[in-house]
Short mmCIF file of C-alpha atoms and ligand atoms in Angstrom, two decimals:
data_model
loop_
_atom_site.label_atom_id
_atom_site.label_comp_id
_atom_site.label_asym_id
_atom_site.label_seq_id
_atom_site.Cartn_x
_atom_site.Cartn_y
_atom_site.Cartn_z
CA UNK U 1 -0.76 29.23 5.53
CA UNK U 2 -2.33 26.57 3.28
CA UNK U 3 -5.84 25.26 4.04
CA UNK U 4 -5.67 22.03 6.05
CA UNK U 5 -5.99 18.69 4.27
CA UNK U 6 -8.38 16.20 5.87
CA UNK U 7 -6.71 12.82 6.29
CA UNK U 8 -8.67 9.75 7.41
CA UNK U 9 -6.82 6.90 9.11
CA UNK U 10 -8.70 3.69 9.94
CA UNK U 11 -7.43 1.26 12.55
CA UNK U 12 -6.13 4.35 14.33
CA UNK U 13 -5.70 2.52 17.65
CA UNK U 14 -3.60 -0.23 16.09
CA UNK U 15 0.12 -0.83 15.83
CA UNK U 16 0.56 0.75 12.41
CA UNK U 17 -1.65 3.66 13.44
CA UNK U 18 0.67 4.36 16.35
CA UNK U 19 3.67 4.56 14.02
CA UNK U 20 1.80 6.50 11.35
CA UNK U 21 -0.21 9.27 12.96
CA UNK U 22 2.67 11.18 14.52
CA UNK U 23 4.55 11.28 11.24
CA UNK U 24 1.50 12.51 9.34
CA UNK U 25 0.95 15.22 11.97
CA UNK U 26 4.59 16.28 11.81
CA UNK U 27 4.36 16.94 8.07
CA UNK U 28 6.38 13.99 6.80
CA UNK U 29 3.60 12.81 4.49
CA UNK U 30 2.15 15.93 2.88
CA UNK U 31 4.94 18.45 3.42
CA UNK U 32 6.27 20.67 6.18
CA UNK U 33 3.99 23.55 5.10
CA UNK U 34 0.77 21.55 4.91
CA UNK U 35 -1.60 21.57 7.92
CA UNK U 36 -3.67 18.43 8.42
CA UNK U 37 -6.88 17.45 10.18
CA UNK U 38 -6.82 13.81 11.32
CA UNK U 39 -10.12 11.91 11.11
CA UNK U 40 -9.62 8.68 13.02
CA UNK U 41 -11.78 5.60 12.61
CA UNK U 42 -11.70 2.52 14.77
CA UNK U 43 -14.15 0.02 16.25
CA UNK U 44 -16.38 1.06 19.20
CA UNK U 45 -14.30 -1.02 21.65
CA UNK U 46 -11.12 0.80 20.54
CA UNK U 47 -12.41 4.35 21.05
CA UNK U 48 -10.78 4.75 24.48
CA UNK U 49 -7.44 3.70 23.02
CA UNK U 50 -7.90 6.18 20.15
CA UNK U 51 -8.52 8.91 22.74
CA UNK U 52 -5.21 7.99 24.35
CA UNK U 53 -3.38 8.34 21.04
CA UNK U 54 -5.07 11.71 20.51
CA UNK U 55 -3.86 12.85 23.93
CA UNK U 56 -0.31 12.01 22.87
CA UNK U 57 -0.77 13.78 19.54
CA UNK U 58 -1.92 16.86 21.45
CA UNK U 59 1.13 16.59 23.69
CA UNK U 60 3.43 16.77 20.70
CA UNK U 61 2.06 20.28 19.98
CA UNK U 62 2.57 19.72 16.27
CA UNK U 63 2.27 23.09 14.52
CA UNK U 64 0.71 21.44 11.47
CA UNK U 65 -2.01 19.53 13.34
CA UNK U 66 -5.10 21.66 12.75
CA UNK U 67 -7.70 19.31 14.25
CA UNK U 68 -8.68 15.76 15.14
CA UNK U 69 -11.86 13.70 15.14
CA UNK U 70 -12.31 10.19 16.55
CA UNK U 71 -15.27 8.06 15.56
CA UNK U 72 -16.55 4.55 14.89
CA UNK U 73 -18.71 5.79 12.01
CA UNK U 74 -17.09 5.64 8.54
CA UNK U 75 -19.31 8.44 7.25
CA UNK U 76 -17.99 10.76 9.94
CA UNK U 77 -14.38 9.65 9.46
CA UNK U 78 -14.45 10.06 5.69
CA UNK U 79 -16.38 13.34 5.52
CA UNK U 80 -14.60 15.58 2.97
CA UNK U 81 -11.31 13.69 3.29
CA UNK U 82 -8.73 14.23 0.57
CA UNK U 83 -6.52 11.35 1.73
CA UNK U 84 -7.76 8.08 3.26
CA UNK U 85 -5.43 5.48 4.71
CA UNK U 86 -7.41 2.30 5.24
CA UNK U 87 -5.26 0.45 7.74
CA UNK U 88 -7.79 -1.27 10.00
CA UNK U 89 -8.78 -4.75 8.92
CA UNK U 90 -9.92 -8.01 10.40
CA UNK U 91 -6.88 -10.11 11.35
CA UNK U 92 -6.93 -13.86 10.93
CA UNK U 93 -8.01 -15.46 14.19
CA UNK U 94 -7.41 -19.00 15.29
CA UNK U 95 -9.14 -21.58 13.14
CA UNK U 96 -10.20 -18.98 10.58
CA UNK U 97 -9.97 -20.15 6.98
CA UNK U 98 -8.59 -17.89 4.28
CA UNK U 99 -12.07 -17.76 2.75
CA UNK U 100 -13.57 -16.51 6.04
CA UNK U 101 -10.86 -13.87 6.30
CA UNK U 102 -11.63 -12.65 2.78
CA UNK U 103 -15.34 -12.50 3.54
CA UNK U 104 -14.92 -10.68 6.86
CA UNK U 105 -12.72 -8.09 5.19
CA UNK U 106 -14.98 -7.82 2.17
CA UNK U 107 -17.76 -6.72 4.51
CA UNK U 108 -15.56 -4.02 6.07
CA UNK U 109 -14.30 -2.67 2.76
CA UNK U 110 -17.73 -2.71 1.09
CA UNK U 111 -19.03 -0.47 3.87
CA UNK U 112 -15.97 1.79 3.82
CA UNK U 113 -16.00 2.08 0.00
CA UNK U 114 -19.66 3.07 0.11
CA UNK U 115 -18.98 5.64 2.83
CA UNK U 116 -16.12 7.16 0.83
CA UNK U 117 -18.43 7.23 -2.18
CA UNK U 118 -20.98 9.15 -0.19
CA UNK U 119 -19.00 11.69 1.80
CA UNK U 120 -15.32 11.94 0.75
CA UNK U 121 -13.81 14.69 -1.37
CA UNK U 122 -14.38 13.78 -5.04
CA UNK U 123 -10.61 13.57 -5.61
CA UNK U 124 -9.83 11.56 -2.48
CA UNK U 125 -6.64 9.51 -2.70
CA UNK U 126 -7.20 6.14 -1.04
CA UNK U 127 -4.45 3.79 0.11
CA UNK U 128 -5.43 0.38 1.45
CA UNK U 129 -2.91 -1.11 3.88
CA UNK U 130 -5.11 -3.61 5.73
CA UNK U 131 -4.70 -7.14 4.41
CA UNK U 132 -5.47 -8.70 2.02
CA UNK U 133 -4.59 -5.19 0.78
CA UNK U 134 -5.04 -5.62 -2.98
CA UNK U 135 -8.39 -7.34 -2.73
CA UNK U 136 -9.62 -4.98 -0.02
CA UNK U 137 -8.69 -2.04 -2.28
CA UNK U 138 -10.50 -3.70 -5.18
CA UNK U 139 -13.63 -4.12 -3.04
CA UNK U 140 -13.53 -0.52 -1.81
CA UNK U 141 -13.10 0.69 -5.40
CA UNK U 142 -16.04 -1.39 -6.63
CA UNK U 143 -18.16 -0.12 -3.74
CA UNK U 144 -17.55 3.51 -4.72
CA UNK U 145 -19.03 3.85 -8.22
CA UNK U 146 -19.11 7.66 -8.14
CA UNK U 147 -15.39 8.03 -7.44
CA UNK U 148 -12.64 7.64 -10.01
CA UNK U 149 -11.36 4.04 -9.75
CA UNK U 150 -7.83 5.42 -10.28
CA UNK U 151 -8.03 6.97 -6.82
CA UNK U 152 -8.03 3.56 -5.11
CA UNK U 153 -4.62 2.01 -4.51
CA UNK U 154 -3.11 -0.82 -2.47
CA UNK U 155 0.19 -0.78 -0.61
CA UNK U 156 3.07 -2.57 -2.34
CA UNK U 157 5.58 0.01 -1.16
CA UNK U 158 6.76 -2.07 1.78
CA UNK U 159 7.68 -4.88 -0.63
CA UNK U 160 9.41 -2.27 -2.83
CA UNK U 161 11.39 -0.86 0.09
CA UNK U 162 12.30 -4.34 1.33
CA UNK U 163 13.60 -5.22 -2.13
CA UNK U 164 15.63 -1.98 -2.32
CA UNK U 165 17.35 -2.83 0.95
CA UNK U 166 18.20 -6.36 -0.15
CA UNK U 167 19.69 -5.07 -3.41
CA UNK U 168 21.66 -2.39 -1.57
CA UNK U 169 23.11 -5.03 0.77
CA UNK U 170 23.96 -7.36 -2.10
CA UNK U 171 25.67 -4.70 -4.22
CA UNK U 172 27.19 -2.72 -1.35
CA UNK U 173 25.64 0.48 -2.75
CA UNK U 174 23.37 2.99 -0.99
CA UNK U 175 19.60 2.42 -1.33
CA UNK U 176 19.14 5.95 -2.61
CA UNK U 177 21.29 5.16 -5.65
CA UNK U 178 18.95 2.41 -6.88
CA UNK U 179 16.59 3.44 -9.67
CA UNK U 180 13.93 1.61 -11.68
CA UNK U 181 12.96 -1.22 -9.39
CA UNK U 182 9.52 -2.74 -9.98
CA UNK U 183 7.35 -5.00 -7.82
CA UNK U 184 4.55 -6.75 -9.65
CA UNK U 185 1.36 -8.22 -8.25
CA UNK U 186 -0.14 -8.98 -4.89
CA UNK U 187 1.12 -7.80 -1.49
CA UNK U 188 1.81 -11.36 -0.41
CA UNK U 189 4.71 -13.81 -0.61
CA UNK U 190 3.81 -14.25 -4.31
CA UNK U 191 4.82 -10.67 -5.19
CA UNK U 192 7.48 -10.46 -7.90
CA UNK U 193 10.26 -7.99 -7.14
CA UNK U 194 11.96 -7.35 -10.47
CA UNK U 195 15.38 -5.71 -10.73
CA UNK U 196 15.95 -6.42 -14.43
CA UNK U 197 15.56 -2.73 -15.29
CA UNK U 198 17.16 -1.37 -12.14
CA UNK U 199 20.29 0.74 -12.29
CA UNK U 200 22.84 2.13 -9.86
CA UNK U 201 24.74 5.15 -11.18
CA UNK U 202 23.59 4.16 -14.65
CA UNK U 203 24.94 0.59 -14.36
CA UNK U 204 22.60 -2.40 -14.66
CA UNK U 205 21.82 -4.02 -11.29
CA UNK U 206 21.15 -7.32 -13.05
CA UNK U 207 24.65 -7.25 -14.56
CA UNK U 208 26.20 -6.20 -11.26
CA UNK U 209 24.56 -9.11 -9.41
CA UNK U 210 24.70 -11.53 -12.34
CA UNK U 211 23.32 -14.45 -10.34
CA UNK U 212 19.96 -15.86 -11.37
CA UNK U 213 20.00 -18.47 -8.59
CA UNK U 214 20.42 -15.72 -5.98
CA UNK U 215 17.48 -13.88 -7.53
CA UNK U 216 15.24 -16.95 -7.54
CA UNK U 217 16.36 -18.76 -4.40
CA UNK U 218 17.43 -16.00 -2.04
CA UNK U 219 16.22 -12.55 -3.07
CA UNK U 220 12.59 -13.31 -3.98
CA UNK U 221 11.92 -15.58 -0.96
CA UNK U 222 13.62 -13.11 1.39
CA UNK U 223 11.47 -10.21 0.22
CA UNK U 224 8.32 -12.35 -0.03
CA UNK U 225 8.64 -13.86 3.44
CA UNK U 226 10.00 -10.79 5.19
CA UNK U 227 6.76 -10.15 7.06
CA UNK U 228 6.80 -13.66 8.52
CA UNK U 229 10.50 -13.31 9.45
CA UNK U 230 9.71 -10.12 11.37
CA UNK U 231 6.84 -11.74 13.26
CA UNK U 232 9.17 -14.64 14.11
CA UNK U 233 11.88 -12.32 15.42
CA UNK U 234 9.83 -9.57 17.05
CA UNK U 235 6.78 -11.51 18.16
CA UNK U 236 4.72 -8.79 16.49
CA UNK U 237 4.05 -7.92 12.88
CA UNK U 238 5.90 -5.19 11.01
CA UNK U 239 4.28 -1.90 11.96
CA UNK U 240 6.88 0.88 11.79
CA UNK U 241 8.11 -0.20 8.38
CA UNK U 242 4.53 -0.57 7.14
CA UNK U 243 3.69 2.93 8.41
CA UNK U 244 6.84 4.24 6.76
CA UNK U 245 5.83 2.66 3.45
CA UNK U 246 2.37 4.22 3.71
CA UNK U 247 3.97 7.65 4.23
CA UNK U 248 6.23 7.06 1.21
CA UNK U 249 3.30 5.95 -0.96
CA UNK U 250 1.08 8.98 -0.26
CA UNK U 251 3.95 11.50 -0.20
CA UNK U 252 5.13 10.38 -3.62
CA UNK U 253 1.59 10.28 -5.04
CA UNK U 254 0.83 13.81 -3.80
CA UNK U 255 4.20 15.50 -4.15
CA UNK U 256 5.67 13.55 -7.11
CA UNK U 257 8.67 11.31 -7.66
CA UNK U 258 10.74 13.49 -10.01
CA UNK U 259 10.76 10.76 -12.62
CA UNK U 260 11.81 8.05 -10.18
CA UNK U 261 9.96 4.72 -10.35
CA UNK U 262 8.03 3.55 -7.33
CA UNK U 263 5.61 0.65 -6.88
CA UNK U 264 1.90 1.17 -6.28
CA UNK U 265 -0.97 -1.30 -6.29
CA UNK U 266 -3.32 0.24 -8.87
CA UNK U 267 -6.31 -0.94 -10.89
CA UNK U 268 -4.95 -2.45 -14.10
CA UNK U 269 -5.81 -0.73 -17.38
CA UNK U 270 -5.15 -4.03 -19.15
CA UNK U 271 -1.42 -3.41 -19.67
CA UNK U 272 1.11 -6.23 -19.38
CA UNK U 273 -1.64 -8.83 -19.81
CA UNK U 274 -3.16 -8.05 -16.40
CA UNK U 275 -6.96 -8.06 -16.74
CA UNK U 276 -8.60 -4.67 -16.37
CA UNK U 277 -9.43 -3.57 -12.82
CA UNK U 278 -7.27 -6.18 -11.06
CA UNK U 279 -5.57 -4.29 -8.22
CA UNK U 280 -1.97 -5.08 -9.09
CA UNK U 281 1.48 -3.84 -8.12
CA UNK U 282 3.03 -1.94 -11.05
CA UNK U 283 5.98 0.42 -11.49
CA UNK U 284 4.74 4.01 -11.72
CA UNK U 285 6.05 7.56 -11.67
CA UNK U 286 4.05 10.36 -10.01
CA UNK U 287 3.60 13.96 -11.08
CA UNK U 288 1.03 16.69 -10.30
CA UNK U 289 -0.89 14.43 -7.92
CA UNK U 290 -1.28 11.60 -10.43
CA UNK U 291 0.50 8.33 -10.98
CA UNK U 292 1.49 7.11 -14.41
CA UNK U 293 2.20 3.50 -15.30
CA UNK U 294 5.69 2.79 -16.62
CA UNK U 295 4.86 1.34 -20.01
CA UNK U 296 6.56 -0.84 -22.58
CA UNK U 297 8.77 -2.98 -20.34
CA UNK U 298 9.79 -6.29 -21.78
CA UNK U 299 8.49 -9.30 -19.85
CA UNK U 300 10.72 -12.36 -20.26
CA UNK U 301 9.60 -15.92 -19.58
CA UNK U 302 10.82 -16.08 -15.95
CA UNK U 303 9.04 -12.81 -15.20
CA UNK U 304 5.86 -13.90 -16.98
CA UNK U 305 5.81 -17.08 -14.88
CA UNK U 306 6.29 -15.09 -11.66
CA UNK U 307 3.63 -12.56 -12.68
CA UNK U 308 1.18 -15.35 -13.49
CA UNK U 309 1.58 -16.88 -10.02
CA UNK U 310 0.77 -13.63 -8.23
CA UNK U 311 -2.01 -12.81 -10.74
CA UNK U 312 -3.63 -16.22 -10.21
CA UNK U 313 -3.66 -15.64 -6.48
CA UNK U 314 -5.37 -12.27 -6.96
CA UNK U 315 -7.89 -13.73 -9.39
CA UNK U 316 -8.74 -16.40 -6.83
CA UNK U 317 -9.23 -13.78 -4.14
CA UNK U 318 -11.38 -11.76 -6.51
CA UNK U 319 -13.51 -14.81 -7.33
CA UNK U 320 -13.86 -15.48 -3.59
CA UNK U 321 -15.54 -12.13 -2.96
CA UNK U 322 -17.38 -11.70 -6.28
CA UNK U 323 -20.72 -12.74 -4.79
CA UNK U 324 -20.50 -9.91 -2.25
CA UNK U 325 -20.06 -7.23 -4.88
CA UNK U 326 -23.34 -7.74 -6.71
P1 NAI H 1 -3.55 -4.02 14.70
O1 NAI H 1 -4.35 -5.25 14.98
O2 NAI H 1 -2.53 -3.54 15.66
O3 NAI H 1 -4.57 -2.81 14.47
C1 NAI H 1 -5.70 -2.90 13.67
C2 NAI H 1 -6.68 -1.84 14.15
O4 NAI H 1 -7.77 -1.82 13.22
C3 NAI H 1 -7.27 -2.14 15.52
O5 NAI H 1 -7.22 -0.97 16.32
C4 NAI H 1 -8.70 -2.55 15.20
O6 NAI H 1 -9.61 -2.22 16.24
C5 NAI H 1 -8.96 -1.74 13.95
N1 NAI H 1 -10.06 -2.22 13.12
C6 NAI H 1 -10.43 -3.49 12.85
N2 NAI H 1 -11.52 -3.51 12.08
C7 NAI H 1 -11.82 -2.22 11.83
C8 NAI H 1 -12.85 -1.59 11.09
N3 NAI H 1 -13.80 -2.29 10.47
N4 NAI H 1 -12.86 -0.24 11.03
C9 NAI H 1 -11.92 0.47 11.66
N5 NAI H 1 -10.94 -0.06 12.40
C10 NAI H 1 -10.89 -1.39 12.46
O7 NAI H 1 -2.94 -4.25 13.25
P2 NAI H 1 -1.74 -3.47 12.53
O8 NAI H 1 -0.45 -4.11 12.87
O9 NAI H 1 -1.89 -2.01 12.75
O10 NAI H 1 -2.03 -3.85 11.01
C11 NAI H 1 -3.18 -3.36 10.35
C12 NAI H 1 -3.36 -4.07 9.01
O11 NAI H 1 -2.27 -3.79 8.14
C13 NAI H 1 -3.42 -5.60 9.11
O12 NAI H 1 -4.45 -6.05 8.24
C14 NAI H 1 -2.07 -6.03 8.58
O13 NAI H 1 -2.12 -7.34 8.04
C15 NAI H 1 -1.85 -4.99 7.52
N6 NAI H 1 -0.47 -4.83 7.05
C16 NAI H 1 -0.29 -4.53 5.72
C17 NAI H 1 0.96 -4.33 5.19
C18 NAI H 1 1.13 -4.01 3.72
O14 NAI H 1 2.30 -3.93 3.27
N7 NAI H 1 0.09 -3.81 2.92
C19 NAI H 1 2.14 -4.44 6.03
C20 NAI H 1 1.88 -4.72 7.42
C21 NAI H 1 0.60 -4.90 7.90
#
């Protein structure tokens, strides 16, 4: 039996947490032969709810669940963790300005980044799900100077999966057949889902669809506003699909993608004209526990314009929290 991997999940009492924890404990994220210890963080007022979730986890009798801890202290939750899923965040409340939301979250992710820096495994893989995910991941990364910045990522996988489904529906082909999709930028309606390089059975998706107006006027708005459409229909935000995307993101990062492209929000190395360190959605492949940027893709004018819109939004968010990062 392998040694257990310590996995921290923040916001453990929340909606996404409820869809996520059982799948992690069942082995869907790290493999069916990999025991896990769950280290659950939530606010003091949510501790009773976390205990309830833990009771249910116990009642599943998962063979791979080797232990659980619940706490409201980030330094306890992150102690020796090899994987950290930062899901908990401050939601926008009534009358709250975007600036206030950024600041409230900056405070949370400064503290959590510093705690990871202090107590996490030195190779911890961090995925930030809580919104604004890219900027929160950037803040956590900047607050953890002793950890490799490459180990901080933001979740763009839900946008990637949403785009895959829309393309599958449009082409009438199975999602699994779609290769080489990319989503650039911020996890927000400004993200740019880009199927110019995508193929299905070796055939170009762009040629198959051959409809720029559909791309611009239907596809991109549908993917970008999908979260709002789900809230409208369900009365609650997307949680199961977000949890599923988080599982996909970490599974692929840890276990590899076999050459397949996936989208991860990663700190830019300056490629594609994205300033260094901006936490940006890029196409990557994963192998041996590391992601690798897909390099050398041609960026046409339409794509450059779309990328600039999402980059500008991220730069504005970054400027809005700069004073908190010292
Ligand atoms: P929720 O409101 O159901 O749960 C959030 C949980 O986080 C609550 O239990 C709350 O007590 C906890 N929490 C708040 N501040 C915390 C802190 N400082 N430390 C630890 N726990 C804290 O929300 P839900 O639906 O689970 O969503 C969580 C986050 O994920 C939200 O920010 C949401 O916007 C974001 N999200 C991101 C997506 C993405 O693709 N990146 C997709 C969908 C949601």
